[in-house]
Short mmCIF file of C-alpha atoms in Angstrom, two decimals:
data_model
loop_
_atom_site.label_atom_id
_atom_site.label_comp_id
_atom_site.label_asym_id
_atom_site.label_seq_id
_atom_site.Cartn_x
_atom_site.Cartn_y
_atom_site.Cartn_z
CA MET X 1 180.40 86.14 13.64
CA LEU X 2 181.11 89.65 14.94
CA CYS X 3 180.65 91.20 11.46
CA ALA X 4 177.81 88.79 10.59
CA LEU X 5 176.46 90.25 13.66
CA PHE X 6 177.34 94.04 12.81
CA VAL X 7 175.82 94.13 9.59
CA VAL X 8 172.41 92.63 10.37
CA MET X 9 172.42 95.03 13.20
CA THR X 10 172.92 97.95 10.45
CA LEU X 11 170.35 97.04 8.08
CA GLY X 12 167.67 96.10 11.11
CA THR X 13 168.52 99.87 12.47
CA LEU X 14 168.10 101.18 8.93
CA GLN X 15 164.72 99.67 8.89
CA LEU X 16 163.56 100.80 12.08
CA GLY X 17 164.21 104.72 11.37
CA GLY X 18 167.73 104.58 13.79
CA VAL X 19 168.41 103.67 17.11
CA ILE X 20 165.62 105.92 18.94
CA ASN X 21 163.28 104.34 17.27
CA VAL X 22 164.10 100.79 18.24
CA PHE X 23 164.24 101.94 21.49
CA LYS X 24 160.84 103.60 21.42
CA LEU X 25 159.46 100.45 20.21
CA ALA X 26 161.06 98.47 23.06
CA GLU X 27 160.10 100.88 25.55
CA ALA X 28 156.17 100.77 24.40
CA GLY X 29 156.62 96.92 24.09
CA GLY X 30 157.94 96.51 27.72
CA ARG X 31 161.02 95.24 26.95
CA LEU X 32 163.37 97.32 28.55
CA ILE X 33 163.55 95.88 32.05
CA TRP X 34 166.74 96.67 33.27
CA PHE X 35 166.89 95.08 36.49
CA ASN X 36 164.32 92.19 38.10
CA MET X 37 165.49 92.44 41.95
CA ASP X 38 163.19 90.17 42.99
CA PRO X 39 165.21 87.10 44.70
CA ASP X 40 162.69 84.36 43.81
CA PRO X 41 165.12 81.53 43.08
CA TYR X 42 162.10 80.00 41.23
CA LEU X 43 162.06 83.16 38.72
CA ARG X 44 163.46 82.08 34.79
CA THR X 45 165.21 85.08 34.87
CA SER X 46 166.21 87.91 37.12
CA PHE X 47 169.15 90.36 38.34
CA TRP X 48 170.50 87.84 40.82
CA LEU X 49 169.89 84.39 38.50
CA VAL X 50 172.06 86.34 35.89
CA SER X 51 174.86 88.26 38.20
CA VAL X 52 175.29 85.23 40.88
CA GLY X 53 174.71 82.20 39.03
CA LEU X 54 175.95 82.48 35.60
CA THR X 55 179.03 83.80 37.26
CA SER X 56 179.78 80.72 38.95
CA MET X 57 179.39 78.74 35.73
CA TRP X 58 181.76 81.09 33.95
CA ILE X 59 184.66 81.22 36.30
CA SER X 60 183.98 77.37 35.69
CA ASN X 61 184.31 77.59 32.22
CA ILE X 62 187.02 80.02 31.87
CA GLY X 63 188.94 78.93 34.91
CA VAL X 64 188.84 74.99 34.94
CA THR X 65 187.76 73.51 32.12
CA PRO X 66 190.14 71.40 30.15
CA GLU X 67 189.43 73.14 26.85
CA CYS X 68 190.43 76.67 28.10
CA VAL X 69 193.24 75.19 30.67
CA GLN X 70 195.00 73.65 27.64
CA ARG X 71 194.66 76.51 25.71
CA PHE X 72 196.42 78.86 28.57
CA LEU X 73 198.97 76.12 28.56
CA THR X 74 199.96 76.68 25.12
CA ILE X 75 200.47 80.68 25.87
CA PRO X 76 204.63 81.20 26.74
CA ASP X 77 203.94 83.35 29.60
CA MET X 78 201.62 84.61 32.58
CA SER X 79 201.66 88.50 30.18
CA SER X 80 200.72 86.56 27.33
CA ALA X 81 197.55 84.69 29.45
CA LYS X 82 196.47 87.84 30.81
CA LYS X 83 196.14 89.50 27.08
CA ALA X 84 194.50 86.35 26.03
CA VAL X 85 191.73 86.75 29.03
CA TRP X 86 190.90 90.46 28.30
CA ILE X 87 190.78 89.73 24.78
CA PHE X 88 188.48 87.52 25.41
CA GLY X 89 186.50 89.41 28.14
CA VAL X 90 186.27 92.58 25.44
CA GLY X 91 184.88 89.72 22.87
CA HIS X 92 182.51 88.14 24.82
CA ILE X 93 181.09 91.24 26.28
CA LEU X 94 180.80 92.69 22.70
CA VAL X 95 178.93 89.21 21.67
CA LYS X 96 176.55 90.09 24.27
CA LEU X 97 175.50 93.45 23.41
CA PHE X 98 175.00 93.00 19.59
CA SER X 99 172.94 90.26 20.90
CA VAL X 100 171.00 92.01 23.23
CA TYR X 101 170.68 94.69 20.47
CA ASN X 102 169.55 92.51 18.11
CA GLY X 103 166.72 91.08 20.20
CA LEU X 104 165.36 94.52 20.38
CA LEU X 105 165.36 94.99 16.53
CA ILE X 106 163.84 91.51 16.56
CA PHE X 107 161.13 92.87 18.45
CA GLY X 108 160.96 96.15 17.26
CA ARG X 109 160.55 94.32 13.48
CA TYR X 110 157.76 92.35 14.83
CA HIS X 111 156.35 94.34 17.92
CA ASP X 112 152.60 93.92 15.85
CA CYS X 113 152.99 90.58 14.45
CA ASP X 114 154.62 87.71 16.43
CA PRO X 115 155.78 85.34 14.06
CA ILE X 116 154.97 81.94 16.15
CA HIS X 117 151.58 83.22 16.26
CA GLU X 118 151.51 83.68 12.63
CA GLY X 119 153.04 80.48 11.95
CA SER X 120 156.28 81.88 9.95
CA VAL X 121 158.05 79.61 12.84
CA GLN X 122 157.53 76.90 15.02
CA LYS X 123 160.07 77.86 17.92
CA TYR X 124 161.44 81.25 19.28
CA ASP X 125 165.07 79.57 18.71
CA GLN X 126 164.40 80.04 15.06
CA ILE X 127 163.38 83.33 15.08
CA PHE X 128 166.72 85.25 14.91
CA ALA X 129 167.54 83.06 11.47
CA TYR X 130 164.01 83.81 10.24
CA TYR X 131 164.91 87.55 10.86
CA VAL X 132 168.04 87.50 9.05
CA LEU X 133 166.42 86.16 6.17
CA ASP X 134 163.52 88.70 6.63
CA VAL X 135 165.68 92.06 6.42
CA ALA X 136 168.79 90.99 4.25
CA ARG X 137 166.58 89.13 1.29
CA HIS X 138 167.23 92.33 -1.11
CA ILE X 139 170.91 91.73 -0.24
CA PRO X 140 172.57 88.61 -2.51
CA GLY X 141 175.06 86.55 -0.19
CA LEU X 142 174.21 88.54 2.74
CA PRO X 143 171.98 85.23 4.25
CA GLY X 144 174.69 83.22 3.38
CA LEU X 145 177.42 85.66 5.31
CA PHE X 146 175.58 85.42 8.43
CA VAL X 147 175.43 81.67 8.12
CA VAL X 148 179.16 81.28 7.61
CA GLY X 149 179.89 83.63 10.45
CA ILE X 150 177.86 81.72 12.82
CA PHE X 151 178.42 78.26 12.03
CA SER X 152 182.23 78.98 11.40
CA ALA X 153 182.41 79.89 15.11
CA ALA X 154 180.03 77.48 16.74
CA LEU X 155 182.36 74.85 14.65
CA SER X 156 185.26 75.83 15.90
CA SER X 157 184.31 75.88 19.58
CA MET X 158 182.79 72.20 18.94
CA SER X 159 186.00 71.30 17.52
CA THR X 160 188.04 72.35 20.12
CA SER X 161 185.81 70.68 22.74
CA MET X 162 185.72 67.33 20.49
CA ASN X 163 189.62 67.48 20.56
CA THR X 164 189.71 68.16 24.18
CA LEU X 165 187.74 65.50 25.38
CA SER X 166 188.93 62.82 23.32
CA GLY X 167 192.67 63.82 24.62
CA THR X 168 191.78 63.55 28.11
CA LEU X 169 190.13 60.11 27.73
CA PHE X 170 193.10 58.99 26.19
CA GLU X 171 195.60 60.12 28.89
CA ASP X 172 193.37 59.27 31.75
CA PHE X 173 192.26 55.96 30.70
CA ILE X 174 193.91 54.71 27.60
CA ARG X 175 197.37 55.55 27.94
CA PRO X 176 197.51 54.22 31.37
CA ARG X 177 196.65 50.36 30.50
CA PHE X 178 198.18 50.28 26.69
CA ALA X 179 201.30 50.75 25.26
CA LEU X 180 201.08 52.36 22.13
CA SER X 181 203.06 53.82 19.80
CA ASP X 182 202.66 57.83 18.73
CA LYS X 183 201.13 56.46 15.50
CA THR X 184 198.57 54.09 16.99
CA ALA X 185 197.76 56.77 19.66
CA SER X 186 197.47 59.24 17.24
CA THR X 187 194.62 56.74 14.91
CA VAL X 188 193.10 56.05 18.17
CA VAL X 189 192.18 60.04 18.97
CA LYS X 190 191.37 60.43 15.72
CA VAL X 191 188.60 57.74 16.11
CA MET X 192 187.84 58.87 19.67
CA VAL X 193 186.76 62.07 18.21
CA MET X 194 184.96 60.89 15.38
CA THR X 195 182.75 59.00 17.61
CA ILE X 196 182.28 61.73 19.70
CA GLY X 197 181.36 63.72 16.75
CA VAL X 198 178.62 61.31 15.37
CA ILE X 199 177.15 60.96 19.25
CA CYS X 200 176.80 64.84 19.05
CA LEU X 201 174.99 65.20 15.81
CA LEU X 202 172.24 61.96 16.89
CA LEU X 203 171.76 64.12 20.37
CA VAL X 204 171.13 67.10 17.67
CA PHE X 205 167.41 65.07 17.24
CA VAL X 206 166.90 64.83 21.01
CA VAL X 207 167.58 68.35 21.98
CA GLU X 208 165.00 69.57 19.17
CA GLN X 209 162.46 67.95 21.14
CA LEU X 210 163.78 69.27 24.87
CA GLY X 211 162.27 72.83 23.99
CA SER X 212 164.42 76.42 24.22
CA ILE X 213 168.16 75.53 23.42
CA PHE X 214 169.29 78.76 25.42
CA SER X 215 167.76 77.23 28.68
CA LEU X 216 168.87 74.00 27.73
CA ALA X 217 172.46 74.85 26.92
CA ILE X 218 172.64 76.59 30.41
CA SER X 219 170.91 73.54 32.21
CA VAL X 220 173.57 70.97 30.80
CA SER X 221 176.51 73.26 31.28
CA GLY X 222 175.43 73.85 34.92
CA VAL X 223 175.69 70.17 36.09
CA THR X 224 179.32 69.77 35.02
CA SER X 225 180.68 73.28 35.67
CA GLY X 226 179.19 73.35 39.20
CA THR X 227 181.08 69.89 39.82
CA MET X 228 184.45 70.76 38.54
CA LEU X 229 184.22 74.33 39.91
CA GLY X 230 183.37 72.51 43.25
CA ILE X 231 186.51 70.12 43.16
CA PHE X 232 189.18 72.81 42.07
CA PHE X 233 187.61 75.05 44.92
CA LEU X 234 188.10 72.28 47.40
CA GLY X 235 191.61 71.58 46.37
CA MET X 236 192.94 75.40 46.55
CA PHE X 237 191.45 76.85 49.48
CA SER X 238 190.99 73.38 51.52
CA PRO X 239 194.22 71.62 52.45
CA HIS X 240 192.34 69.18 54.90
CA ILE X 241 189.91 67.38 51.95
CA ASN X 242 191.27 64.11 51.10
CA GLY X 243 190.43 62.53 47.98
CA ARG X 244 187.22 60.54 49.20
CA GLY X 245 185.58 63.79 50.05
CA ALA X 246 186.39 65.35 46.34
CA PHE X 247 185.31 61.89 44.64
CA TRP X 248 181.90 61.68 46.76
CA GLY X 249 181.31 65.26 46.32
CA ALA X 250 181.80 65.28 42.66
CA ILE X 251 179.27 62.07 42.68
CA VAL X 252 176.89 63.08 44.11
CA SER X 253 176.72 66.53 42.67
CA LEU X 254 176.66 65.33 39.46
CA VAL X 255 174.12 62.95 40.29
CA SER X 256 171.44 65.31 42.10
CA LEU X 257 172.12 68.08 39.25
CA SER X 258 170.97 65.29 36.69
CA ILE X 259 167.87 64.38 38.30
CA ILE X 260 167.25 68.07 39.13
CA ALA X 261 167.86 69.24 34.96
CA VAL X 262 166.33 66.17 33.78
CA GLY X 263 163.16 66.34 35.91
CA ALA X 264 162.53 70.09 35.09
CA GLN X 265 162.80 69.15 31.12
CA LEU X 266 160.49 66.38 31.55
CA GLU X 267 158.01 68.59 33.42
CA ILE X 268 158.45 71.29 30.64
CA LEU X 269 157.85 68.70 28.07
CA GLY X 270 154.70 67.45 30.31
CA GLY X 271 153.15 71.06 30.01
CA HIS X 272 153.25 71.47 33.75
CA LEU X 273 156.23 74.06 34.57
CA LYS X 274 155.69 76.52 32.17
CA TYR X 275 157.28 80.83 32.56
CA GLU X 276 155.16 83.22 31.99
CA SER X 277 156.39 85.47 29.16
CA LEU X 278 155.59 89.23 28.30
CA PRO X 279 152.99 90.00 25.91
CA PHE X 280 152.93 90.02 21.85
CA ARG X 281 150.94 91.72 19.94
CA TYR X 282 149.66 90.01 16.65
CA ASP X 283 146.88 92.83 15.15
CA GLY X 284 149.86 93.58 12.55
CA CYS X 285 149.51 90.07 10.82
CA SER X 286 148.10 89.68 7.62
CA GLY X 287 144.48 88.09 7.70
CA PHE X 288 143.84 89.62 11.08
CA ASN X 289 140.11 90.53 11.56
CA VAL X 290 138.35 91.68 14.83
CA THR X 291 135.43 89.08 15.64
CA GLY X 292 134.26 90.94 18.82
CA GLU X 293 135.02 93.63 21.51
CA GLU X 294 136.23 90.88 23.64
CA THR X 295 139.07 89.62 20.92
CA SER X 296 142.21 90.67 22.58
CA THR X 297 145.32 91.53 20.31
CA PHE X 298 147.50 90.53 23.03
CA TYR X 299 148.45 87.36 24.76
CA GLN X 300 151.17 85.91 27.16
CA ASP X 301 152.64 82.66 27.05
CA ALA X 302 151.63 80.09 29.68
CA ALA X 303 149.78 83.36 31.26
CA GLY X 304 147.91 82.60 34.55
CA HIS X 305 149.81 79.31 34.47
CA ASP X 306 150.41 77.79 38.12
CA ASN X 307 153.43 75.97 39.08
CA SER X 308 153.17 75.19 42.50
CA ASP X 309 151.89 71.24 41.77
CA VAL X 310 155.68 70.71 40.07
CA PRO X 311 157.88 69.35 43.05
CA TRP X 312 159.72 72.97 44.50
CA VAL X 313 163.16 71.18 43.00
CA PHE X 314 162.55 71.03 39.81
CA ARG X 315 161.36 74.71 39.96
CA ILE X 316 164.73 76.49 40.84
CA GLY X 317 166.01 78.34 37.77
CA PHE X 318 168.43 77.11 35.62
CA MET X 319 170.99 79.67 35.90
CA TYR X 320 171.49 78.62 39.62
CA TYR X 321 172.40 74.93 38.79
CA SER X 322 176.13 75.79 38.74
CA LEU X 323 176.34 77.13 42.19
CA LEU X 324 174.46 74.76 43.47
CA GLY X 325 176.48 71.85 42.01
CA THR X 326 179.21 74.08 43.55
CA ILE X 327 178.12 73.74 46.80
CA ILE X 328 177.27 70.24 46.93
CA VAL X 329 180.19 69.22 46.17
CA ILE X 330 182.22 71.37 49.06
CA VAL X 331 179.48 70.54 51.68
CA VAL X 332 179.55 66.69 50.46
CA GLY X 333 183.27 67.25 50.50
CA ILE X 334 184.05 68.71 53.70
CA VAL X 335 181.65 66.12 55.74
CA VAL X 336 183.15 62.95 54.19
CA SER X 337 186.63 64.33 54.78
CA PHE X 338 185.59 64.73 58.26
CA VAL X 339 184.16 61.34 58.58
CA THR X 340 186.98 59.42 57.03
CA ASP X 341 189.28 61.47 59.79
CA TYR X 342 191.87 62.41 57.28
CA THR X 343 195.19 64.10 58.45
CA PRO X 344 197.14 65.37 56.32
CA ASP X 345 200.90 64.52 56.04
CA LYS X 346 203.42 67.52 56.53
CA GLY X 347 205.68 65.80 54.49
CA ASP X 348 203.98 64.83 51.42
CA TYR X 349 205.20 66.92 48.84
CA LYS X 350 203.85 65.67 45.57
CA LEU X 351 202.68 68.65 44.26
CA ALA X 352 206.40 70.29 44.57
CA ARG X 353 207.60 67.04 42.58
CA SER X 354 204.36 67.21 40.04
CA CYS X 355 205.44 70.83 39.13
CA GLU X 356 209.17 69.82 39.24
CA MET X 357 210.36 72.65 41.89
CA THR X 358 213.82 72.06 42.88
CA ASP X 359 213.20 74.44 46.31
CA ILE X 360 211.20 72.20 48.12
CA GLU X 361 210.52 75.20 50.94
CA LYS X 362 209.00 77.52 48.11
CA ILE X 363 205.47 75.34 49.29
CA PRO X 364 204.05 76.39 52.11
CA LYS X 365 203.37 74.46 54.95
#
């Protein structure tokens, strides 16, 4: 994936006349907005939405989700685990930086002719693939290399997630209730993986109707990641929380975030919730004609649209979903535990037995 992105970056930079020219075009088009410090939670993006909202989501995705935890458990020692985290962190930063720079290249390439307005593509999610075909069409096989790089990375992550989900469902819901041989268990897990894969494939036809895949992916991930992070937070830092508190905190968080996420998507589909974009030009498109002095060569998506009629809860920035879910779990968990009047038993050392520790005194009282 990194190779594919790097090759595209190199070609795009050469076609635009160098890195300096890339940034000049981006600056002229108003794309170099370094920090938007507006604390408004209803914005689509800002410094606070990214730094606070996405940080909680990534803490959950890397620190507590089964697909990452299971990978950490396969590493032999803590030193190797730390190295894995550093490798992931550096690699992830590189991918993000490459993606941002490719965004500048795309804008530079189409700074005077927006492909959506021209009709070359139907959705902005398609513009990067269109850009690759555009800049690499004279090099045989390069578009295929790009497709291989992107899809191999995506499918490897997807396969890991499906295996993790099927394994978790089997261990938590099937194995405790049925006595199965290893061969039968292996067959059941494989069937579950195939079933999950078919469901994911069918959901593609639903997802393509729900607007931008970027915001949709973060919204869906935020619903679950915030809940999981909240549960682990209660377990690590709140010894007086009981099972009822954690359970109802998770339920309330999942239900609340699901309603918010689904409601926001429905408002977007209905055209009631729109976010104003940066201006686009189309005077460089083929067949462009100026028919009068009032004709503008600039336009903005949703310019002047008023979102105030949309319920405030559906206008919350989607990057805050994970943080909001974490807060809901913690608050509800503490309240429910307090109402049920739980008193921790200092003689309960199930944690020690589950960790197979021989010296029970090592566990803090």
